[in-house]
Amino acid sequence: MSEVTRTDARHNRDQLVAVAREAFAEHGTATSLRDVARRAGVGIGTLYRHFPTRQALIEAVLGHGFDRLREQAVALTGQGDPRDALLTWLRDFAESSARYRGLPESVLEALQDEDSALHASCFGVRDSGRALLAAAQQAGAVRADLTIEELMALAAGVAWAGAQSPTPNQTVRLLELVVSGLDPITPPH
């Protein structure tokens, strides 16, 4: 492959990712891949050569955000109040998930499908959240019976509802309501 061919291929890939980011923001992650290719100025075959599945394209669009969430979790671990650290990360996770309609469903599906192009990234995000949850649980700051899968499902539900709402900051408001249910259970006296 010549240098010109490689440069063209990189340009096509970058253009597809940029257009997909816009299309996902406008129409959600279920947007037409044929439309993404058309808007990027390439054929559908070129899109599939770079991204064999929709999930592979979603991964390319969201990879940086997933990396940021993982890095944020590492930075927050052991810093200050464990509950605040968990809630900061959870808010960013929910807001990131609400950015593209259909993304919460894609993430939850990818966690169940080991063959998905998104699976490893979603697992990495989940595991980074698990460390924050464990620290908050060990500090007695959140319910001991809460699992990371439940927490991510709650955040995905909040993200989905926030993405559907015309009300600004609805994701943040819904997350605040959900978070109140994370308090440790105290036995009745």
mmCIF file of C-alpha atoms in Angstrom:
data_model
loop_
_atom_site.group_PDB
_atom_site.id
_atom_site.type_symbol
_atom_site.label_atom_id
_atom_site.label_comp_id
_atom_site.label_asym_id
_atom_site.label_seq_id
_atom_site.Cartn_x
_atom_site.Cartn_y
_atom_site.Cartn_z
ATOM 1 C CA MET A 1 0.000 0.000 0.000
ATOM 2 C CA SER A 2 1.481 3.363 -1.011
ATOM 3 C CA GLU A 3 1.789 6.336 1.337
ATOM 4 C CA VAL A 4 -0.905 8.183 -0.653
ATOM 5 C CA THR A 5 -3.278 5.228 -0.276
ATOM 6 C CA ARG A 6 -2.626 5.046 3.471
ATOM 7 C CA THR A 7 -3.172 8.789 3.804
ATOM 8 C CA ASP A 8 -6.454 8.532 1.880
ATOM 9 C CA ALA A 9 -7.568 5.618 4.049
ATOM 10 C CA ARG A 10 -6.762 7.581 7.240
ATOM 11 C CA HIS A 11 -8.612 10.599 5.875
ATOM 12 C CA ASN A 12 -11.657 8.461 4.999
ATOM 13 C CA ARG A 13 -11.658 6.866 8.446
ATOM 14 C CA ASP A 14 -11.337 10.220 10.211
ATOM 15 C CA GLN A 15 -14.073 11.693 8.025
ATOM 16 C CA LEU A 16 -16.391 8.755 8.761
ATOM 17 C CA VAL A 17 -15.849 9.144 12.516
ATOM 18 C CA ALA A 18 -16.473 12.911 12.371
ATOM 19 C CA VAL A 19 -19.642 12.503 10.314
ATOM 20 C CA ALA A 20 -20.860 9.616 12.493
ATOM 21 C CA ARG A 21 -20.361 11.775 15.607
ATOM 22 C CA GLU A 22 -22.590 14.461 14.047
ATOM 23 C CA ALA A 23 -25.160 11.946 12.791
ATOM 24 C CA PHE A 24 -25.335 10.171 16.169
ATOM 25 C CA ALA A 25 -25.857 13.535 17.885
ATOM 26 C CA GLU A 26 -28.642 14.434 15.429
ATOM 27 C CA HIS A 27 -30.398 11.088 15.005
ATOM 28 C CA GLY A 28 -29.017 8.706 17.632
ATOM 29 C CA THR A 29 -26.818 5.650 17.289
ATOM 30 C CA ALA A 30 -29.389 3.886 15.094
ATOM 31 C CA THR A 31 -28.834 6.428 12.308
ATOM 32 C CA SER A 32 -28.476 5.066 8.788
ATOM 33 C CA LEU A 33 -24.923 3.923 8.084
ATOM 34 C CA ARG A 34 -25.589 4.477 4.389
ATOM 35 C CA ASP A 35 -26.349 8.123 5.248
ATOM 36 C CA VAL A 36 -23.123 8.375 7.283
ATOM 37 C CA ALA A 37 -21.128 7.085 4.301
ATOM 38 C CA ARG A 38 -22.923 9.443 1.892
ATOM 39 C CA ARG A 39 -22.346 12.476 4.134
ATOM 40 C CA ALA A 40 -18.667 11.495 4.503
ATOM 41 C CA GLY A 41 -18.325 11.355 0.724
ATOM 42 C CA VAL A 42 -17.470 7.646 0.569
ATOM 43 C CA GLY A 43 -19.250 4.483 -0.476
ATOM 44 C CA ILE A 44 -20.911 2.130 1.990
ATOM 45 C CA GLY A 45 -18.190 -0.444 1.235
ATOM 46 C CA THR A 46 -15.543 1.992 2.465
ATOM 47 C CA LEU A 47 -17.480 2.474 5.693
ATOM 48 C CA TYR A 48 -17.710 -1.287 6.244
ATOM 49 C CA ARG A 49 -14.027 -1.760 5.389
ATOM 50 C CA HIS A 50 -13.129 0.564 8.259
ATOM 51 C CA PHE A 51 -16.001 -0.384 10.579
ATOM 52 C CA PRO A 52 -17.409 -3.870 9.943
ATOM 53 C CA THR A 53 -20.298 -3.319 12.379
ATOM 54 C CA ARG A 54 -22.334 -0.438 13.766
ATOM 55 C CA GLN A 55 -20.806 -1.170 17.171
ATOM 56 C CA ALA A 56 -17.301 -0.773 15.725
ATOM 57 C CA LEU A 57 -18.274 2.679 14.451
ATOM 58 C CA ILE A 58 -19.825 3.581 17.811
ATOM 59 C CA GLU A 59 -16.592 2.451 19.502
ATOM 60 C CA ALA A 60 -14.553 4.697 17.196
ATOM 61 C CA VAL A 61 -16.798 7.669 17.951
ATOM 62 C CA LEU A 62 -16.879 7.063 21.699
ATOM 63 C CA GLY A 63 -13.443 5.593 22.377
ATOM 64 C CA HIS A 64 -11.997 8.858 23.667
ATOM 65 C CA GLY A 65 -14.959 9.371 26.009
ATOM 66 C CA PHE A 66 -14.623 5.829 27.358
ATOM 67 C CA ASP A 67 -10.907 6.414 27.942
ATOM 68 C CA ARG A 68 -11.701 9.657 29.766
ATOM 69 C CA LEU A 69 -14.228 7.915 32.045
ATOM 70 C CA ARG A 70 -11.687 5.203 32.904
ATOM 71 C CA GLU A 71 -8.953 7.768 33.569
ATOM 72 C CA GLN A 72 -11.336 9.860 35.655
ATOM 73 C CA ALA A 73 -12.230 6.854 37.810
ATOM 74 C CA VAL A 74 -8.547 6.134 38.444
ATOM 75 C CA ALA A 75 -7.920 9.787 39.339
ATOM 76 C CA LEU A 76 -10.925 9.891 41.689
ATOM 77 C CA THR A 77 -10.060 6.639 43.474
ATOM 78 C CA GLY A 78 -8.662 7.434 46.900
ATOM 79 C CA GLN A 79 -9.235 11.177 46.464
ATOM 80 C CA GLY A 80 -11.458 12.772 49.093
ATOM 81 C CA ASP A 81 -14.901 11.460 49.932
ATOM 82 C CA PRO A 82 -15.571 8.087 48.213
ATOM 83 C CA ARG A 83 -19.292 8.868 47.760
ATOM 84 C CA ASP A 84 -18.511 12.196 46.091
ATOM 85 C CA ALA A 85 -15.965 10.470 43.853
ATOM 86 C CA LEU A 86 -18.513 7.837 42.810
ATOM 87 C CA LEU A 87 -21.231 10.415 42.175
ATOM 88 C CA THR A 88 -18.915 12.667 40.147
ATOM 89 C CA TRP A 89 -18.002 9.715 37.933
ATOM 90 C CA LEU A 90 -21.617 8.522 37.734
ATOM 91 C CA ARG A 91 -22.859 11.978 36.680
ATOM 92 C CA ASP A 92 -20.234 12.128 33.915
ATOM 93 C CA PHE A 93 -21.109 8.583 32.820
ATOM 94 C CA ALA A 94 -24.830 9.428 32.628
ATOM 95 C CA GLU A 95 -24.258 12.735 30.837
ATOM 96 C CA SER A 96 -21.918 11.063 28.335
ATOM 97 C CA SER A 97 -24.470 8.316 27.736
ATOM 98 C CA ALA A 98 -27.254 10.861 27.181
ATOM 99 C CA ARG A 99 -25.277 12.655 24.477
ATOM 100 C CA TYR A 100 -26.366 10.183 21.784
ATOM 101 C CA ARG A 101 -29.880 8.761 21.631
ATOM 102 C CA GLY A 102 -29.649 4.978 21.653
ATOM 103 C CA LEU A 103 -26.255 4.867 23.345
ATOM 104 C CA PRO A 104 -27.461 3.534 26.710
ATOM 105 C CA GLU A 105 -29.031 0.567 24.927
ATOM 106 C CA SER A 106 -25.869 0.001 22.894
ATOM 107 C CA VAL A 107 -23.721 0.013 26.039
ATOM 108 C CA LEU A 108 -25.985 -2.401 27.912
ATOM 109 C CA GLU A 109 -26.111 -4.728 24.874
ATOM 110 C CA ALA A 110 -22.322 -4.593 24.489
ATOM 111 C CA LEU A 111 -21.807 -5.635 28.100
ATOM 112 C CA GLN A 112 -23.783 -8.810 27.343
ATOM 113 C CA ASP A 113 -22.175 -9.561 23.959
ATOM 114 C CA GLU A 114 -18.510 -10.578 24.216
ATOM 115 C CA ASP A 115 -18.171 -10.441 20.420
ATOM 116 C CA SER A 116 -19.267 -6.803 20.249
ATOM 117 C CA ALA A 117 -16.680 -4.224 19.219
ATOM 118 C CA LEU A 118 -17.872 -2.154 22.186
ATOM 119 C CA HIS A 119 -17.587 -4.966 24.735
ATOM 120 C CA ALA A 120 -14.009 -4.365 25.927
ATOM 121 C CA SER A 121 -14.495 -0.607 26.227
ATOM 122 C CA CYS A 122 -17.774 -0.968 28.108
ATOM 123 C CA PHE A 123 -16.191 -3.569 30.386
ATOM 124 C CA GLY A 124 -13.318 -1.194 31.100
ATOM 125 C CA VAL A 125 -15.716 1.597 32.020
ATOM 126 C CA ARG A 126 -17.741 -0.795 34.161
ATOM 127 C CA ASP A 127 -14.661 -2.056 35.995
ATOM 128 C CA SER A 128 -13.423 1.468 36.682
ATOM 129 C CA GLY A 129 -16.825 2.307 38.158
ATOM 130 C CA ARG A 130 -16.725 -0.897 40.197
ATOM 131 C CA ALA A 131 -13.589 0.322 42.009
ATOM 132 C CA LEU A 132 -15.288 3.609 42.922
ATOM 133 C CA LEU A 133 -18.426 1.785 44.066
ATOM 134 C CA ALA A 134 -16.388 -0.609 46.230
ATOM 135 C CA ALA A 135 -14.575 2.301 47.895
ATOM 136 C CA ALA A 136 -17.874 4.069 48.630
ATOM 137 C CA GLN A 137 -19.367 0.837 49.992
ATOM 138 C CA GLN A 138 -16.338 0.174 52.195
ATOM 139 C CA ALA A 139 -16.716 3.694 53.608
ATOM 140 C CA GLY A 140 -20.383 2.974 54.360
ATOM 141 C CA ALA A 141 -21.375 5.816 52.029
ATOM 142 C CA VAL A 142 -23.681 3.833 49.724
ATOM 143 C CA ARG A 143 -25.773 0.717 49.990
ATOM 144 C CA ALA A 144 -23.706 -2.418 50.493
ATOM 145 C CA ASP A 145 -26.063 -4.510 48.340
ATOM 146 C CA LEU A 146 -25.704 -2.322 45.219
ATOM 147 C CA THR A 147 -23.859 -3.924 42.279
ATOM 148 C CA ILE A 148 -22.032 -2.077 39.525
ATOM 149 C CA GLU A 149 -24.389 -3.673 36.995
ATOM 150 C CA GLU A 150 -27.381 -2.207 38.844
ATOM 151 C CA LEU A 151 -25.694 1.173 39.139
ATOM 152 C CA MET A 152 -24.864 1.270 35.423
ATOM 153 C CA ALA A 153 -28.399 0.165 34.521
ATOM 154 C CA LEU A 154 -29.779 2.993 36.667
ATOM 155 C CA ALA A 155 -27.407 5.487 35.047
ATOM 156 C CA ALA A 156 -28.289 4.178 31.572
ATOM 157 C CA GLY A 157 -31.994 4.547 32.381
ATOM 158 C CA VAL A 158 -31.413 8.088 33.596
ATOM 159 C CA ALA A 159 -29.385 8.835 30.454
ATOM 160 C CA TRP A 160 -32.117 7.418 28.234
ATOM 161 C CA ALA A 161 -34.835 9.447 29.966
ATOM 162 C CA GLY A 162 -32.680 12.571 29.915
ATOM 163 C CA ALA A 163 -32.025 12.187 26.195
ATOM 164 C CA GLN A 164 -35.776 11.918 25.525
ATOM 165 C CA SER A 165 -36.651 15.010 27.557
ATOM 166 C CA PRO A 166 -36.892 18.515 26.124
ATOM 167 C CA THR A 167 -36.099 19.863 29.607
ATOM 168 C CA PRO A 168 -32.500 21.108 29.904
ATOM 169 C CA ASN A 169 -30.352 19.284 32.473
ATOM 170 C CA GLN A 170 -33.001 16.586 32.941
ATOM 171 C CA THR A 171 -30.289 13.924 33.139
ATOM 172 C CA VAL A 172 -28.664 15.680 36.101
ATOM 173 C CA ARG A 173 -32.009 16.139 37.886
ATOM 174 C CA LEU A 174 -33.020 12.510 37.405
ATOM 175 C CA LEU A 175 -29.619 11.350 38.585
ATOM 176 C CA GLU A 176 -29.998 13.429 41.757
ATOM 177 C CA LEU A 177 -33.300 11.659 42.435
ATOM 178 C CA VAL A 178 -31.780 8.222 41.831
ATOM 179 C CA VAL A 179 -28.757 8.989 43.987
ATOM 180 C CA SER A 180 -30.973 9.587 47.008
ATOM 181 C CA GLY A 181 -31.874 5.890 46.781
ATOM 182 C CA LEU A 182 -28.212 4.875 47.068
ATOM 183 C CA ASP A 183 -27.952 5.853 50.720
ATOM 184 C CA PRO A 184 -27.037 3.015 53.066
ATOM 185 C CA ILE A 185 -29.994 1.125 54.461
ATOM 186 C CA THR A 186 -30.439 1.723 58.162
ATOM 187 C CA PRO A 187 -32.416 -0.836 60.109
ATOM 188 C CA PRO A 188 -35.644 0.435 61.701
ATOM 189 C CA HIS A 189 -35.446 1.157 65.422
#
